[in-house]
Short mmCIF file of C-alpha atoms and ligand atoms in Angstrom, two decimals:
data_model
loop_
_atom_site.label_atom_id
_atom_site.label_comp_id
_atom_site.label_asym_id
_atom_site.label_seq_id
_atom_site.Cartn_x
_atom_site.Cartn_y
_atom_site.Cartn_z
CA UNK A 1 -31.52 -48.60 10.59
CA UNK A 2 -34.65 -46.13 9.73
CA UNK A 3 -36.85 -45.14 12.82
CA UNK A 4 -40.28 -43.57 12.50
CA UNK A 5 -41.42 -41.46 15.03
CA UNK A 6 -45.14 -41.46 14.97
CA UNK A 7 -47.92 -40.70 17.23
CA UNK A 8 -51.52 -40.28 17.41
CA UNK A 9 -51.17 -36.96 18.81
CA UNK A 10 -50.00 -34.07 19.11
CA UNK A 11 -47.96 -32.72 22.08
CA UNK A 12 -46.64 -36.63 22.66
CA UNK A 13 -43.26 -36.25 23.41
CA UNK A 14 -42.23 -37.48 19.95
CA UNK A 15 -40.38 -34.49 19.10
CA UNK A 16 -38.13 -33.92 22.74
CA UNK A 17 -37.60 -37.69 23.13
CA UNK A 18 -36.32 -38.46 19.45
CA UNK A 19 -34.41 -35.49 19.08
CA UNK A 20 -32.44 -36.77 22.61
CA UNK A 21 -32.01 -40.37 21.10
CA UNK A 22 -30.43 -39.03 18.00
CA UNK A 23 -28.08 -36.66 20.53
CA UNK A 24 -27.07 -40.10 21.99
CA UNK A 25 -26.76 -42.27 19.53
CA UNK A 26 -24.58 -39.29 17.95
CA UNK A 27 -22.72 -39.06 21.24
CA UNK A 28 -22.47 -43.13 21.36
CA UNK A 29 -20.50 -42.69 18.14
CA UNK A 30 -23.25 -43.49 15.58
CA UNK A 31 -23.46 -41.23 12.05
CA UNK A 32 -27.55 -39.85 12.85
CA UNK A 33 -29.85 -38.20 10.20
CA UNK A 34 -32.83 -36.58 12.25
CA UNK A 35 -35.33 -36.26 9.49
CA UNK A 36 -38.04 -33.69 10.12
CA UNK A 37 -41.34 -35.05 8.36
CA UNK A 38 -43.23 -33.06 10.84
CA UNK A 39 -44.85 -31.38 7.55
CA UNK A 40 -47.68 -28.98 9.16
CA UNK A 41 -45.24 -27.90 12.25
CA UNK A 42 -41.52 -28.69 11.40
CA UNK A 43 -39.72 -27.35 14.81
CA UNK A 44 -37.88 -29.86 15.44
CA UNK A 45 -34.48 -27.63 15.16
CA UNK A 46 -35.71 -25.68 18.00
CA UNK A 47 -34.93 -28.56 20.29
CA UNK A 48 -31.63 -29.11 18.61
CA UNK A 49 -30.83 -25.17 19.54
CA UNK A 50 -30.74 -24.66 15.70
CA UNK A 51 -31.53 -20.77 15.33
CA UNK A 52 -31.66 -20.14 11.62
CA UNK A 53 -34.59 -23.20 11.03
CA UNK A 54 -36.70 -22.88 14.09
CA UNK A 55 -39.16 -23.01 11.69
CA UNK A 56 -38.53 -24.77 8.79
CA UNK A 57 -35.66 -23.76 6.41
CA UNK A 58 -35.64 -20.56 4.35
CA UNK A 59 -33.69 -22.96 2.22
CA UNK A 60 -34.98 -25.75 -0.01
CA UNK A 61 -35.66 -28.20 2.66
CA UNK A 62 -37.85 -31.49 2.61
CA UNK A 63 -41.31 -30.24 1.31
CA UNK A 64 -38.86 -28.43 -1.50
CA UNK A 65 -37.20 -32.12 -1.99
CA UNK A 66 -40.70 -34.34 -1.97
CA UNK A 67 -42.46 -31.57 -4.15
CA UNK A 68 -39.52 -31.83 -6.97
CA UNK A 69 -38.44 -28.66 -6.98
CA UNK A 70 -34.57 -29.47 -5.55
CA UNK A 71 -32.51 -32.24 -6.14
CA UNK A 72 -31.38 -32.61 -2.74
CA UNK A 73 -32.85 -31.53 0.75
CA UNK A 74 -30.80 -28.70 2.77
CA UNK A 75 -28.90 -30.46 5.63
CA UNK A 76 -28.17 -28.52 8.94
CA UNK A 77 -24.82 -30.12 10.67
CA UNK A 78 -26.23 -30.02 14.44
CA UNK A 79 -22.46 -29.69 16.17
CA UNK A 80 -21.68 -26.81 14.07
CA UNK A 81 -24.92 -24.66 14.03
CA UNK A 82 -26.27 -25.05 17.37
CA UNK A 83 -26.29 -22.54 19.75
CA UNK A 84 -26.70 -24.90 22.63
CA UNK A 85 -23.65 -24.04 24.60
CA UNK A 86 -22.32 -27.25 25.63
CA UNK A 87 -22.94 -28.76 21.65
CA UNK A 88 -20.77 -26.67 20.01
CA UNK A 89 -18.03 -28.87 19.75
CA UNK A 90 -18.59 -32.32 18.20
CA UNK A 91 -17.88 -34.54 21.46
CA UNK A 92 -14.74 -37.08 20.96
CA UNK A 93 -15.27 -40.15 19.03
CA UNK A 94 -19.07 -38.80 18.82
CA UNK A 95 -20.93 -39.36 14.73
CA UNK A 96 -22.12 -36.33 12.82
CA UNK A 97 -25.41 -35.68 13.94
CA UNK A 98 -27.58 -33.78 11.08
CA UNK A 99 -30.62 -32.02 11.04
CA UNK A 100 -33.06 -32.24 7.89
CA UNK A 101 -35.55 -29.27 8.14
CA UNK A 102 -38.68 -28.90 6.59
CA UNK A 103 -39.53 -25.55 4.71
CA UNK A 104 -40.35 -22.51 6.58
CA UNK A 105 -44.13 -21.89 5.30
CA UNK A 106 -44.34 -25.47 4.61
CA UNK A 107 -47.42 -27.12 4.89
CA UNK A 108 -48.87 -30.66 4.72
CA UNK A 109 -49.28 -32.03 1.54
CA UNK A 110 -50.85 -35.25 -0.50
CA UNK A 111 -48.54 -37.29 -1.65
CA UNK A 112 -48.75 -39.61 -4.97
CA UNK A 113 -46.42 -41.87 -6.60
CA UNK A 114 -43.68 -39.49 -7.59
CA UNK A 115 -43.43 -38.15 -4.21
CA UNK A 116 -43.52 -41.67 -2.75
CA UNK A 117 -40.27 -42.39 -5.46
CA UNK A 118 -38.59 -39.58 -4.50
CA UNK A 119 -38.84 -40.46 -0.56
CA UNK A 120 -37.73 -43.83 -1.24
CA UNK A 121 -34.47 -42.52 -3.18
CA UNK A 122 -34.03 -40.50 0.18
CA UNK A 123 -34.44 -43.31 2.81
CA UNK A 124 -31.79 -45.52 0.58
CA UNK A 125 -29.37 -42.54 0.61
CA UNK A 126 -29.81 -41.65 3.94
CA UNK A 127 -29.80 -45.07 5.22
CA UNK A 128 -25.99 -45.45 3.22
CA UNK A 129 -24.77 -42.70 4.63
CA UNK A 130 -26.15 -42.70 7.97
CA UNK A 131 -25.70 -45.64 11.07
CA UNK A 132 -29.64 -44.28 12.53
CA UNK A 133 -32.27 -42.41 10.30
CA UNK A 134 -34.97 -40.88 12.39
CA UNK A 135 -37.82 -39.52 11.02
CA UNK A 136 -40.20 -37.62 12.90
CA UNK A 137 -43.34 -37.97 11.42
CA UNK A 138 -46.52 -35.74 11.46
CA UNK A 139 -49.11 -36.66 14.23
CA UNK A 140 -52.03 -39.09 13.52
CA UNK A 141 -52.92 -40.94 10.25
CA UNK A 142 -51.14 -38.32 8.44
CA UNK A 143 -50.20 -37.96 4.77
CA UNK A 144 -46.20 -38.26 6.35
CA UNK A 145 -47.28 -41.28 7.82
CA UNK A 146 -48.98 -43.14 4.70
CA UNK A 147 -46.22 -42.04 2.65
CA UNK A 148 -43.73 -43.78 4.75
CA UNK A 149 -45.55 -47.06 4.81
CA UNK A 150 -45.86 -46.91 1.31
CA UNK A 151 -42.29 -46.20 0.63
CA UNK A 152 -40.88 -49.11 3.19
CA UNK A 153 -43.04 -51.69 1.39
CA UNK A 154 -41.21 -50.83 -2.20
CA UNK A 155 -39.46 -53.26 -3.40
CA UNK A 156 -36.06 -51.36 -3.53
CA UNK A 157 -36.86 -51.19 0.27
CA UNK A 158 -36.63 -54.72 0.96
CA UNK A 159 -33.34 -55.19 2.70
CA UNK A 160 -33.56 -51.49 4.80
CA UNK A 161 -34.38 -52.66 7.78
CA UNK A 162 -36.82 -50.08 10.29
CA UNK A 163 -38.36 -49.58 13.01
CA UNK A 164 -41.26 -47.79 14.48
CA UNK A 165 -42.03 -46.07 18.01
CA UNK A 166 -44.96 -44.65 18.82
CA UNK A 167 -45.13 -41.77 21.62
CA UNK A 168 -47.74 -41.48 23.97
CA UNK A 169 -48.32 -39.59 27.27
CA UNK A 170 -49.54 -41.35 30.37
CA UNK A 171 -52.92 -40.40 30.12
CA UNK A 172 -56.64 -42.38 29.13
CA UNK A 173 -56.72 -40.60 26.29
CA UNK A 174 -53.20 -40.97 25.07
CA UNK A 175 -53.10 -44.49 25.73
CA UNK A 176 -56.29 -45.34 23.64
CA UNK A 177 -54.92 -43.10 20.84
CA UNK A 178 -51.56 -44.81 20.83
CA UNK A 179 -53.18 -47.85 20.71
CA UNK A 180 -55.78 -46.96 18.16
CA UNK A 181 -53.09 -45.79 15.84
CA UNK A 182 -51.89 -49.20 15.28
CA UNK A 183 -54.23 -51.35 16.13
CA UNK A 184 -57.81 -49.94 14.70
CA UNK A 185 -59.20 -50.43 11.11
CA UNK A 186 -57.12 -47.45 9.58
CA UNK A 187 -54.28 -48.00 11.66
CA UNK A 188 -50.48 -48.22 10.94
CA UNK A 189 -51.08 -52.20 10.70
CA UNK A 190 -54.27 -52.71 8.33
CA UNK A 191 -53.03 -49.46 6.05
CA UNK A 192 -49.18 -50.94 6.40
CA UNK A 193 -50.78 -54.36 4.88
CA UNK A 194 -53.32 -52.61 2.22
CA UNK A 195 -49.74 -51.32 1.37
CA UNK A 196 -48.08 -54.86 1.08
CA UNK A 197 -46.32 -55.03 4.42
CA UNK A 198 -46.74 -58.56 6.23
CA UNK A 199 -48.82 -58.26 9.41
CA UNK A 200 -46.43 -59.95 11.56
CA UNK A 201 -42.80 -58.37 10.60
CA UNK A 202 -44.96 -54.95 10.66
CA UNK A 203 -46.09 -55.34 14.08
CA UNK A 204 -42.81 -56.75 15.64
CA UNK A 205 -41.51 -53.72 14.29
CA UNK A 206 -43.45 -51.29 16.32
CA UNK A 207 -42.77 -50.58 19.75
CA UNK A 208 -44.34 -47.68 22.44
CA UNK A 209 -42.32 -45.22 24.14
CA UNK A 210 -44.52 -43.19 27.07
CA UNK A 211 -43.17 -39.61 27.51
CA UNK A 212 -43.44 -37.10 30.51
CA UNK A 213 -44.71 -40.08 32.85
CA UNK A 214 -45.36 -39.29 36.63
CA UNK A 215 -43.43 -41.69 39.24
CA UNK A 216 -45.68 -41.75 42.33
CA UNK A 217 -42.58 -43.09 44.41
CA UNK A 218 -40.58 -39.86 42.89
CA UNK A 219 -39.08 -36.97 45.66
CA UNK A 220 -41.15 -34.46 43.23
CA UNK A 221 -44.56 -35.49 44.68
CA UNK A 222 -43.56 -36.49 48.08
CA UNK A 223 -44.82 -33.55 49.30
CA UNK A 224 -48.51 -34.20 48.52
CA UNK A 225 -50.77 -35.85 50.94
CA UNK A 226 -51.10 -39.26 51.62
CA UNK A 227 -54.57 -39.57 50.09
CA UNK A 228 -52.90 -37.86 46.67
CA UNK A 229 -50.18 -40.22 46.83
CA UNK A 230 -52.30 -43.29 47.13
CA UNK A 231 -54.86 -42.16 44.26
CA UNK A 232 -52.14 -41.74 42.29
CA UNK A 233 -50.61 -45.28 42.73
CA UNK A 234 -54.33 -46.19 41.90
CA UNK A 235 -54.41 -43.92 38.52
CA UNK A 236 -51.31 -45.05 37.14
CA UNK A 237 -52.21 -49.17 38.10
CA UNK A 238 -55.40 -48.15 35.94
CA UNK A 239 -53.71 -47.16 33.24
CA UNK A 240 -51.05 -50.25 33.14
CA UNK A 241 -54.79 -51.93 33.07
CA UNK A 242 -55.96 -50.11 30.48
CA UNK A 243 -52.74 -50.35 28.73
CA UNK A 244 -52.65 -53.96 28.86
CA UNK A 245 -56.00 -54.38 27.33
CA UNK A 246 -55.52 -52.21 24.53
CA UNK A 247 -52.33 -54.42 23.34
CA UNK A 248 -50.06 -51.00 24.37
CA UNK A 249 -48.76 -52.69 27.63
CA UNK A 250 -45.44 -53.52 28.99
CA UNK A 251 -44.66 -56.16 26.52
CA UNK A 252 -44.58 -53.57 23.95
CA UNK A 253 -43.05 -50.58 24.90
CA UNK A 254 -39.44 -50.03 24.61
CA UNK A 255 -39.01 -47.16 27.53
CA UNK A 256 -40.29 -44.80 29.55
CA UNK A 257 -39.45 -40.95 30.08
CA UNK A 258 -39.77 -39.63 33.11
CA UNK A 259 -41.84 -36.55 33.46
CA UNK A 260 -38.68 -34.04 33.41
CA UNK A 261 -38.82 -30.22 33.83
CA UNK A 262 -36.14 -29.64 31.92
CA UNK A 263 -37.84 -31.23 28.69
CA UNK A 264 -41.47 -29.73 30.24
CA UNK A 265 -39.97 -25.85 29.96
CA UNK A 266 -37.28 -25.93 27.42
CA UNK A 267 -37.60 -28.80 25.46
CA UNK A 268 -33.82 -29.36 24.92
CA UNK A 269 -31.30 -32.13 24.38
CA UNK A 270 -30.13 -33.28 27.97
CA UNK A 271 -26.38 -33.25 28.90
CA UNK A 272 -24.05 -35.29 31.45
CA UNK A 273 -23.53 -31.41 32.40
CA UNK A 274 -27.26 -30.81 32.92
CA UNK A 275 -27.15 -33.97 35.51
CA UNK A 276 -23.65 -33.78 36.96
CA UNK A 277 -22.52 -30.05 36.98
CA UNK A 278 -25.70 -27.52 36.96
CA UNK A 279 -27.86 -30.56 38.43
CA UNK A 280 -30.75 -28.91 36.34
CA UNK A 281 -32.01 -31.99 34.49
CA UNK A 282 -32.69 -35.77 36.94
CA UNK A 283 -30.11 -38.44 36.67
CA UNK A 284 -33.23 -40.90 35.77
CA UNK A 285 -34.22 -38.94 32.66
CA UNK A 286 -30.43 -38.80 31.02
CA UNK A 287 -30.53 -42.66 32.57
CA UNK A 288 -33.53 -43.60 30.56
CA UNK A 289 -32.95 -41.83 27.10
CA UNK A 290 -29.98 -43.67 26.81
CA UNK A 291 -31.35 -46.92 27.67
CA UNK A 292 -33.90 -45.88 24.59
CA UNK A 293 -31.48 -45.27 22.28
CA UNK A 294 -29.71 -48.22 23.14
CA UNK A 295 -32.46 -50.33 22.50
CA UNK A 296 -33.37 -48.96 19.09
CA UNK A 297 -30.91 -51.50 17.61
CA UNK A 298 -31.06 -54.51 20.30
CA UNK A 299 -33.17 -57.37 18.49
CA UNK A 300 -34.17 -58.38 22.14
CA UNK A 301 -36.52 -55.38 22.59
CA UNK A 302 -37.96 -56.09 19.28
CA UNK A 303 -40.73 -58.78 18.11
CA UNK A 304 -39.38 -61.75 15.85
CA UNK A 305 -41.62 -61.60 12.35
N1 LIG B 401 -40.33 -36.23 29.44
C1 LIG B 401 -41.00 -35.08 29.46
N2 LIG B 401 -41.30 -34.48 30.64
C2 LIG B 401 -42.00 -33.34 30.69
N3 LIG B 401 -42.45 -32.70 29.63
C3 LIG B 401 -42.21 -33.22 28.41
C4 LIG B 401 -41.46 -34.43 28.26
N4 LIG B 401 -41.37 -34.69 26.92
C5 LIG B 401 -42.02 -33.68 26.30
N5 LIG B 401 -42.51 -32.79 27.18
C6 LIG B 401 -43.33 -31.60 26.91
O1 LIG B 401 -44.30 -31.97 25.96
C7 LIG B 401 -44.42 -31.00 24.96
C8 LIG B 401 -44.65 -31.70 23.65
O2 LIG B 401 -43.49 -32.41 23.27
P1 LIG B 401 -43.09 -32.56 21.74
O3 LIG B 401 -41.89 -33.41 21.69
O4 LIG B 401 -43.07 -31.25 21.06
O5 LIG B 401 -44.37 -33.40 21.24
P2 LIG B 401 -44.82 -33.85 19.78
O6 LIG B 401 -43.62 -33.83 18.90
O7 LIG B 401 -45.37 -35.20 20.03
O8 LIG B 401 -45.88 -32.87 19.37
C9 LIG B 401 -43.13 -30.22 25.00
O9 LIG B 401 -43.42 -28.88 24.73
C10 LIG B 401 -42.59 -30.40 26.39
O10 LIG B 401 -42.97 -29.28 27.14
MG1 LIG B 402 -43.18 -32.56 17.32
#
């Protein structure tokens, strides 16, 4: 199964949250390729606890691989490099979980029809090899983005079957971005048919995820007045409102994150340590990443084309 990670902006979530469902789906036993198509800002091995590619490779990594000057990307195995104390050791019964950096210095690029071949010779391998492929791409309508739906609409694509979430915060202007993304006249559906995709498989194939979202009822802001706590019940049933009418609501969106201080100020992978032992990370967050990742791959969560 590929998953694109896409959202309209930055700052989402995208990053933290996939990099956690990979972790689990690694943990749950699945073989996971976290693909790094973050082009402009590839940090994704930060969050992984990856020191030598915080930014990008200083190896031939994916810009080197789409551009055509190496034959193969530079892979990172996540259980071996980390420095995240409690990673080191691949867990029993737990896949191989590895990282595909960008280039350090890489930038974004335009992409034609080599690099388009090239990417789709890379999902097919990747999707061989690996149980989950998830590729993080860049933010917006980005070249990462229109490269990808051009590549899944190839014919040698046809039987790879993928997915798409889309990140959003819990905000108005997240939610109308999020929404805009897919829905509006440039969006991930009209460019994804321009590109030969059918309208209806695409858009059963695209689900929301919110990330860093505020629970009124939650011990965190007990401690606020009771006028705060009833404007914010009123905020957040405005923006189930005003996710509902801009086709992002409930019916569409595969989980919620909790806002979570341990993603807010380290952005890491989350443990059964961090919740049980040191009690630094909330029972609810671990609780709903998994639920995430185990939905990735459950046809109920997902639209019927
Ligand atoms: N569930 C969460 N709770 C609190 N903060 C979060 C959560 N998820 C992400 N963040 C914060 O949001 C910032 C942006 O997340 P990131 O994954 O880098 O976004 P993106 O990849 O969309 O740019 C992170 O630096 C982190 O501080
Ligand atoms: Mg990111």
């Amino acid at each position: 199964m590929l998953v694109f990670a896409a959202s309209d902006k930055g700052g989402t979530g995208r990053s933290v949250t996939s990099a956690n469902l990979a972790y689990q789906r690694a943990l749950a036993g699945d073989h996971v390729a976290y693909v790094d198509f973050d082009f402009g800002s590839p940090t994704a091995a930060a969050v992984f606890d990856v020191p030598d590619a915080l930014r990008g490779t200083g190896e031939q990594g994916l810009h080197s691989y789409l551009e055509g000057t190496a034959a193969e990307p530079v892979r990172v195995d996540v259980w071996r490099r980390t420095e995240h104390p409690q990673l080191r050791a691949r867990p029993n019964r737990a896949g191989r979980l590895v990282l595909f950096p960008g280039d350090a210095g890489g930038g974004e690029f335009a992409t034609g029809e080599e690099v388009r071949d090239r990417c789709v010779d890379l999902l097919l391998r990747l999707h061989s090899e690996f149980d989950i492929v998830l590729v993080d791409l860049s933010a917006g309508r980005s070249y990462a983005v229109d490269m990808i739906l051009a590549a899944t609409a190839h014919p040698r694509m046809r039987y790879v079957p993928f997915r798409w979430l889309v990140f959003h915060r819990w905000t108005r202007q997240h939610v109308i971005a999020a929404a805009g993304l897919v829905h509006e006249a440039h969006g991930l559906l009209a460019s994804g048919v321009e590109r030969g995709h059918d309208e209806d498989a695409l858009r059963s194939a695209i689900r929301f995820v919110r990330a860093a979202v505020p629970d009124p009822e939650s011990p965190i802001w007990a401690q606020g007045t009771p006028a705060q706590s009833a404007w914010m019940q009123a905020c957040d049933d405005a923006l189930r409102r005003l996710a509902a009418e801009q086709r992002v609501g409930d019916s569409v969106v595969l989980g919620i994150v909790p806002l979570e201080p341990t993603l807010q100020w380290r952005e890491q992978l989350i443990t059964e340590e961090d919740v049980l032992s040191t009690q630094i990370a909330n029972k609810e967050t671990l609780e709903a990443l998994e639920e995430i990742a185990r939905r990735l791959t459950d046809d109920e969560h997902w639209g019927r084309p």
